[in-house]
Amino acid sequence: NPYILATLLFGLGLGTTITFASSHWLLAWMGLEINTLAIIPLMAQHHHPRAVEATTKYFLTQATAAAMLLFASTTNAWLTGQWDIQQMSHPFPLTLITLALALKIGLAPMHTWLPEVLQGLDLTTGLVLSTWQKLAPFALLLQIQNVNPTILVTLGLASTLVGGWGGLNQTQLRKVLAYSSIAHLGWMILILQYSPSLTLLALLTYFVMTFSTFLVFKLNKSTSINALAISWTKAPILTSLTPLVLLSLGGLPPLTGFMPKWLILQELAKQDLTPLATLAALSALLSLYFYLRISYAMTLTMSPNNLTGVTPWRFSSPQLTLPLAIATTATISLL
């Protein structure tokens, strides 16, 4: 029903906006809660056991994280007597809040729900989950000052490594995208305390790249690597562009995805954290491997059942192709 859909999307927007606009922990928590409640019906709209299971898992993790956040902020108010987000001073609630937000966006080692949940959703809701749902917790992470640097660096490094290792053995595209999301978030968290503007840049480029990747898979109606082999007959022009999109997601030099990684490594080196920068760069190679694998499956293998004359791409809807064209161009040539 379009009215219900409009209400839910409005709820999504409202939740994020409330969290953005709040300087009081209770209000921030309320925004996150509205956000979660608005996306749950969207996730369960296909009455399929997988979708329902994914929705339940998502609801439980988000509720846990929100409860943790509320507990930490009340503890903070109890210890220091104030609710302001920017005025956090006590280390205990600070750590707790950081961990709660990490659980909300799926940073390692609190990442295990993300691949499972994403695997049960359709690509559109998966895209909302990978992009829009990350905004509100990120706004809070950016606002809390003087958090222990060790925690953030540990979370970030663990996420880049887990995102690299986890995706290697996957054949399901949505799980690969989930691990890719974990790895990118790790990069953002690594640099969070040294240069918040770089974190935002990385987030923005990640959104653009993920957007085009999800739309490509949606246009191909493919959810596993095997299904990509016949994409040449479905959309030839798109298939020849997709490896560039995937390599951009992996962070290869002439493409957009290289920009945030390059700047983050540069900033880490400036902060005398060369070993950290080296580890992060090496973990990016792991991610690159599985992006190359998908590119290979898509473009360098010929499909055995070549459907000549079947060209559904000629009749694909402009609602999908226009944003896809914009996002793909940005993903490839924004550097």
Short mmCIF file of C-alpha atoms in Angstrom, two decimals:
data_model
loop_
_atom_site.label_atom_id
_atom_site.label_comp_id
_atom_site.label_asym_id
_atom_site.label_seq_id
_atom_site.Cartn_x
_atom_site.Cartn_y
_atom_site.Cartn_z
CA ASN A 1 0.00 0.00 0.00
CA PRO A 2 1.56 3.32 -1.09
CA TYR A 3 0.23 5.21 1.96
CA ILE A 4 1.80 2.75 4.37
CA LEU A 5 5.03 2.76 2.36
CA ALA A 6 5.09 6.58 2.43
CA THR A 7 4.51 6.55 6.20
CA LEU A 8 7.35 4.08 6.75
CA LEU A 9 9.77 6.01 4.54
CA PHE A 10 8.77 9.21 6.33
CA GLY A 11 9.46 7.42 9.63
CA LEU A 12 12.91 6.42 8.35
CA GLY A 13 13.69 10.02 7.43
CA LEU A 14 12.25 11.36 10.68
CA GLY A 15 14.28 8.99 12.88
CA THR A 16 17.55 9.95 11.25
CA THR A 17 16.67 13.66 11.32
CA ILE A 18 15.80 13.54 15.03
CA THR A 19 19.13 11.91 15.83
CA PHE A 20 20.95 14.47 13.68
CA ALA A 21 19.25 17.39 15.38
CA SER A 22 19.54 16.20 18.97
CA SER A 23 22.09 17.23 21.56
CA HIS A 24 20.37 15.22 24.33
CA TRP A 25 21.01 11.49 24.63
CA LEU A 26 17.34 10.59 25.16
CA LEU A 27 16.33 12.33 21.95
CA ALA A 28 19.17 10.68 20.02
CA TRP A 29 18.07 7.28 21.34
CA MET A 30 14.48 8.01 20.32
CA GLY A 31 15.56 8.86 16.76
CA LEU A 32 17.48 5.58 16.48
CA GLU A 33 14.46 3.70 17.82
CA ILE A 34 12.05 5.31 15.29
CA ASN A 35 14.56 4.43 12.57
CA THR A 36 14.63 0.76 13.58
CA LEU A 37 10.86 0.49 13.90
CA ALA A 38 10.31 2.10 10.49
CA ILE A 39 12.56 -0.27 8.55
CA ILE A 40 11.27 -3.49 10.16
CA PRO A 41 8.01 -3.70 8.12
CA LEU A 42 10.01 -2.87 4.97
CA MET A 43 12.32 -5.81 5.70
CA ALA A 44 9.49 -8.26 6.36
CA GLN A 45 7.29 -7.18 3.46
CA HIS A 46 8.04 -10.32 1.41
CA HIS A 47 6.39 -12.94 3.59
CA HIS A 48 9.20 -15.39 3.11
CA PRO A 49 10.73 -17.34 6.02
CA ARG A 50 14.17 -15.90 5.17
CA ALA A 51 12.93 -12.32 5.23
CA VAL A 52 11.12 -12.85 8.51
CA GLU A 53 14.18 -14.50 10.05
CA ALA A 54 16.41 -11.63 8.89
CA THR A 55 13.95 -9.10 10.30
CA THR A 56 13.86 -10.86 13.66
CA LYS A 57 17.67 -10.98 13.85
CA TYR A 58 17.88 -7.31 12.92
CA PHE A 59 15.27 -6.32 15.47
CA LEU A 60 17.02 -8.21 18.28
CA THR A 61 20.47 -6.73 17.57
CA GLN A 62 19.15 -3.19 17.16
CA ALA A 63 17.08 -3.47 20.33
CA THR A 64 20.15 -4.71 22.22
CA ALA A 65 22.26 -1.84 20.90
CA ALA A 66 19.56 0.73 21.70
CA ALA A 67 19.14 -0.64 25.23
CA MET A 68 22.91 -0.48 25.71
CA LEU A 69 22.93 3.11 24.47
CA LEU A 70 20.11 4.11 26.79
CA PHE A 71 21.78 2.36 29.72
CA ALA A 72 25.11 4.08 28.99
CA SER A 73 23.55 7.52 28.66
CA THR A 74 21.58 7.17 31.90
CA THR A 75 24.77 5.96 33.60
CA ASN A 76 26.51 9.03 32.24
CA ALA A 77 23.74 11.28 33.57
CA TRP A 78 23.98 9.51 36.92
CA LEU A 79 27.78 9.90 37.13
CA THR A 80 28.21 13.41 35.71
CA GLY A 81 24.74 14.94 36.02
CA GLN A 82 24.28 15.97 32.39
CA TRP A 83 22.73 14.55 29.20
CA ASP A 84 24.63 16.50 26.58
CA ILE A 85 26.11 14.41 23.75
CA GLN A 86 29.14 16.66 23.21
CA GLN A 87 30.03 16.99 26.91
CA MET A 88 30.86 13.34 27.57
CA SER A 89 33.75 13.07 30.01
CA HIS A 90 33.49 9.82 32.01
CA PRO A 91 35.37 6.92 30.33
CA PHE A 92 32.89 4.15 31.30
CA PRO A 93 29.72 5.45 29.56
CA LEU A 94 31.91 6.67 26.66
CA THR A 95 33.22 3.15 26.03
CA LEU A 96 29.77 1.63 26.42
CA ILE A 97 28.20 4.08 23.98
CA THR A 98 30.97 3.51 21.43
CA LEU A 99 30.38 -0.25 21.63
CA ALA A 100 26.60 0.18 21.36
CA LEU A 101 26.96 2.30 18.22
CA ALA A 102 29.47 -0.20 16.81
CA LEU A 103 26.86 -2.94 17.32
CA LYS A 104 24.27 -0.76 15.59
CA ILE A 105 26.30 -0.29 12.40
CA GLY A 106 27.90 -3.74 12.48
CA LEU A 107 31.58 -3.17 13.22
CA ALA A 108 33.69 -6.22 14.02
CA PRO A 109 33.64 -8.02 16.46
CA MET A 110 29.90 -7.12 16.70
CA HIS A 111 29.40 -7.72 13.00
CA THR A 112 27.99 -11.24 12.86
CA TRP A 113 24.35 -10.18 12.41
CA LEU A 114 25.00 -8.08 9.28
CA PRO A 115 25.73 -10.74 6.62
CA GLU A 116 22.90 -12.92 7.96
CA VAL A 117 20.39 -10.07 7.88
CA LEU A 118 21.42 -8.72 4.48
CA GLN A 119 21.22 -12.21 2.98
CA GLY A 120 17.51 -12.45 3.82
CA LEU A 121 16.46 -9.13 2.28
CA ASP A 122 15.74 -8.02 -1.25
CA LEU A 123 18.30 -5.70 -2.84
CA THR A 124 16.35 -2.45 -2.38
CA THR A 125 15.84 -2.86 1.37
CA GLY A 126 19.41 -4.15 1.58
CA LEU A 127 20.58 -0.91 0.00
CA VAL A 128 18.64 1.15 2.57
CA LEU A 129 20.15 -0.96 5.33
CA SER A 130 23.69 -0.50 3.96
CA THR A 131 23.45 3.26 3.47
CA TRP A 132 20.68 5.22 5.19
CA GLN A 133 20.67 3.16 8.40
CA LYS A 134 24.35 3.97 8.98
CA LEU A 135 23.83 7.74 9.04
CA ALA A 136 22.32 8.25 12.50
CA PRO A 137 24.81 6.13 14.49
CA PHE A 138 27.63 7.78 12.53
CA ALA A 139 26.36 11.24 13.48
CA LEU A 140 26.55 10.19 17.13
CA LEU A 141 30.01 8.63 16.76
CA LEU A 142 31.27 11.85 15.20
CA GLN A 143 29.86 13.92 18.05
CA ILE A 144 31.29 12.07 21.05
CA GLN A 145 34.73 13.47 21.86
CA ASN A 146 37.65 12.18 23.96
CA VAL A 147 36.78 8.51 23.52
CA ASN A 148 39.70 6.15 24.10
CA PRO A 149 41.67 5.98 20.79
CA THR A 150 42.64 2.33 21.39
CA ILE A 151 39.00 1.22 21.24
CA LEU A 152 38.33 2.95 17.92
CA VAL A 153 41.56 1.71 16.35
CA THR A 154 40.87 -1.86 17.52
CA LEU A 155 37.31 -1.76 16.16
CA GLY A 156 38.48 -0.28 12.86
CA LEU A 157 41.35 -2.70 12.30
CA ALA A 158 39.25 -5.72 13.32
CA SER A 159 36.53 -4.62 10.88
CA THR A 160 38.87 -4.19 7.90
CA LEU A 161 40.41 -7.62 8.56
CA VAL A 162 37.08 -9.38 9.17
CA GLY A 163 35.57 -7.68 6.11
CA GLY A 164 38.48 -8.99 4.06
CA TRP A 165 38.59 -12.56 5.40
CA GLY A 166 34.83 -13.01 5.64
CA GLY A 167 34.09 -12.25 2.02
CA LEU A 168 36.65 -14.65 0.56
CA ASN A 169 34.58 -17.81 0.80
CA GLN A 170 31.19 -16.40 -0.15
CA THR A 171 29.14 -17.22 -3.23
CA GLN A 172 26.15 -15.07 -2.24
CA LEU A 173 26.44 -11.50 -3.50
CA ARG A 174 24.52 -9.98 -0.60
CA LYS A 175 26.86 -11.55 1.93
CA VAL A 176 29.85 -10.29 -0.06
CA LEU A 177 28.32 -6.81 0.02
CA ALA A 178 27.78 -7.13 3.77
CA TYR A 179 31.44 -8.01 4.37
CA SER A 180 32.46 -5.21 2.04
CA SER A 181 30.33 -2.86 4.18
CA ILE A 182 32.09 -4.06 7.35
CA ALA A 183 35.51 -3.47 5.77
CA HIS A 184 34.62 0.06 4.61
CA LEU A 185 33.20 0.97 8.01
CA GLY A 186 36.47 -0.23 9.54
CA TRP A 187 38.39 2.27 7.38
CA MET A 188 36.07 5.05 8.49
CA ILE A 189 36.42 4.21 12.19
CA LEU A 190 40.24 4.00 11.91
CA ILE A 191 40.47 7.65 10.93
CA LEU A 192 37.52 8.93 13.00
CA GLN A 193 39.48 10.51 15.84
CA TYR A 194 42.27 11.97 13.70
CA SER A 195 40.23 13.49 10.90
CA PRO A 196 36.41 13.38 11.09
CA SER A 197 36.09 15.08 7.70
CA LEU A 198 37.92 12.15 6.10
CA THR A 199 35.48 9.78 7.77
CA LEU A 200 32.62 11.69 6.16
CA LEU A 201 34.35 11.65 2.79
CA ALA A 202 34.84 7.88 3.05
CA LEU A 203 31.19 7.45 4.06
CA LEU A 204 29.98 9.51 1.11
CA THR A 205 32.10 7.68 -1.49
CA TYR A 206 31.08 4.36 0.07
CA PHE A 207 27.41 5.33 -0.34
CA VAL A 208 27.89 6.19 -4.02
CA MET A 209 29.77 2.96 -4.75
CA THR A 210 27.35 0.73 -2.82
CA PHE A 211 24.42 2.42 -4.52
CA SER A 212 25.73 1.58 -7.99
CA THR A 213 26.69 -1.99 -6.99
CA PHE A 214 23.26 -2.78 -5.53
CA LEU A 215 21.52 -1.26 -8.56
CA VAL A 216 23.65 -3.32 -10.97
CA PHE A 217 22.73 -6.52 -9.15
CA LYS A 218 19.10 -5.43 -9.02
CA LEU A 219 19.01 -4.78 -12.77
CA ASN A 220 20.56 -8.21 -13.39
CA LYS A 221 18.22 -9.82 -10.83
CA SER A 222 21.23 -11.77 -9.58
CA THR A 223 21.86 -12.80 -5.97
CA SER A 224 24.72 -15.29 -6.34
CA ILE A 225 28.00 -15.31 -8.24
CA ASN A 226 26.72 -18.09 -10.54
CA ALA A 227 23.83 -15.92 -11.66
CA LEU A 228 26.27 -13.27 -12.87
CA ALA A 229 27.61 -15.45 -15.66
CA ILE A 230 24.53 -14.88 -17.83
CA SER A 231 24.43 -11.14 -17.23
CA TRP A 232 26.16 -10.42 -20.55
CA THR A 233 23.04 -11.44 -22.49
CA LYS A 234 20.84 -9.39 -20.14
CA ALA A 235 22.78 -6.10 -20.21
CA PRO A 236 25.99 -6.07 -22.28
CA ILE A 237 27.00 -2.41 -21.74
CA LEU A 238 26.37 -2.60 -18.04
CA THR A 239 28.31 -5.84 -17.71
CA SER A 240 31.39 -4.32 -19.26
CA LEU A 241 31.20 -1.44 -16.73
CA THR A 242 30.53 -3.49 -13.62
CA PRO A 243 34.13 -4.70 -13.02
CA LEU A 244 35.16 -1.04 -12.83
CA VAL A 245 32.46 -0.43 -10.23
CA LEU A 246 33.59 -3.46 -8.22
CA LEU A 247 37.27 -2.51 -8.44
CA SER A 248 36.34 0.98 -7.32
CA LEU A 249 34.67 -0.59 -4.30
CA GLY A 250 37.93 -2.47 -3.71
CA GLY A 251 39.88 0.79 -3.92
CA LEU A 252 42.02 0.53 -7.06
CA PRO A 253 43.93 3.68 -8.08
CA PRO A 254 42.37 5.41 -11.07
CA LEU A 255 38.84 4.90 -9.66
CA THR A 256 36.84 6.79 -7.04
CA GLY A 257 37.17 4.18 -4.28
CA PHE A 258 40.91 4.83 -4.11
CA MET A 259 40.50 8.44 -2.93
CA PRO A 260 39.33 7.90 0.68
CA LYS A 261 41.79 5.00 1.21
CA TRP A 262 44.68 7.06 -0.09
CA LEU A 263 43.86 10.02 2.15
CA ILE A 264 43.25 7.80 5.18
CA LEU A 265 46.61 6.04 4.74
CA GLN A 266 48.29 9.42 4.33
CA GLU A 267 46.69 10.75 7.52
CA LEU A 268 47.60 7.60 9.50
CA ALA A 269 51.21 7.94 8.32
CA LYS A 270 51.20 11.59 9.43
CA GLN A 271 50.05 10.46 12.89
CA ASP A 272 53.07 8.09 13.08
CA LEU A 273 50.83 5.05 12.82
CA THR A 274 52.71 3.41 9.94
CA PRO A 275 52.18 -0.21 11.12
CA LEU A 276 48.46 0.46 11.37
CA ALA A 277 48.36 1.97 7.88
CA THR A 278 50.30 -1.02 6.51
CA LEU A 279 47.87 -3.51 8.10
CA ALA A 280 44.86 -1.60 6.78
CA ALA A 281 46.33 -1.50 3.27
CA LEU A 282 47.06 -5.23 3.37
CA SER A 283 43.53 -6.00 4.53
CA ALA A 284 42.23 -4.03 1.54
CA LEU A 285 44.01 -6.59 -0.67
CA LEU A 286 41.81 -9.33 0.79
CA SER A 287 38.69 -7.40 -0.21
CA LEU A 288 40.17 -6.76 -3.63
CA TYR A 289 40.52 -10.50 -4.17
CA PHE A 290 36.81 -11.23 -3.88
CA TYR A 291 35.82 -8.20 -5.96
CA LEU A 292 38.14 -9.51 -8.68
CA ARG A 293 36.47 -12.90 -8.35
CA ILE A 294 33.04 -11.39 -8.96
CA SER A 295 34.37 -9.33 -11.89
CA TYR A 296 35.88 -12.48 -13.37
CA ALA A 297 32.61 -14.40 -13.04
CA MET A 298 30.75 -11.56 -14.66
CA THR A 299 32.88 -10.61 -17.65
CA LEU A 300 35.53 -13.21 -18.39
CA THR A 301 33.32 -16.31 -18.42
CA MET A 302 30.97 -17.07 -21.26
CA SER A 303 27.56 -18.38 -20.32
CA PRO A 304 26.91 -21.93 -21.59
CA ASN A 305 23.27 -21.19 -22.46
CA ASN A 306 23.72 -18.10 -24.56
CA LEU A 307 20.31 -16.52 -24.89
CA THR A 308 20.70 -14.80 -28.27
CA GLY A 309 18.04 -12.30 -29.13
CA VAL A 310 16.81 -12.11 -25.54
CA THR A 311 17.57 -8.53 -24.60
CA PRO A 312 15.54 -7.51 -21.56
CA TRP A 313 17.91 -4.58 -20.98
CA ARG A 314 16.30 -2.66 -23.85
CA PHE A 315 13.06 -2.48 -21.91
CA SER A 316 14.41 -1.76 -18.45
CA SER A 317 12.73 1.05 -16.56
CA PRO A 318 14.21 4.57 -16.47
CA GLN A 319 13.51 4.71 -12.70
CA LEU A 320 16.32 2.18 -12.29
CA THR A 321 18.62 3.07 -15.18
CA LEU A 322 18.95 6.85 -14.56
CA PRO A 323 20.16 6.60 -10.93
CA LEU A 324 22.29 3.65 -12.02
CA ALA A 325 23.95 5.70 -14.76
CA ILE A 326 24.67 8.60 -12.39
CA ALA A 327 25.95 6.37 -9.58
CA THR A 328 28.11 4.26 -11.89
CA THR A 329 29.71 7.31 -13.49
CA ALA A 330 30.43 8.78 -10.05
CA THR A 331 31.86 5.49 -8.83
CA ILE A 332 34.25 5.22 -11.75
CA SER A 333 35.41 8.77 -12.42
CA LEU A 334 35.06 10.87 -9.26
CA LEU A 335 38.74 10.63 -8.30
#
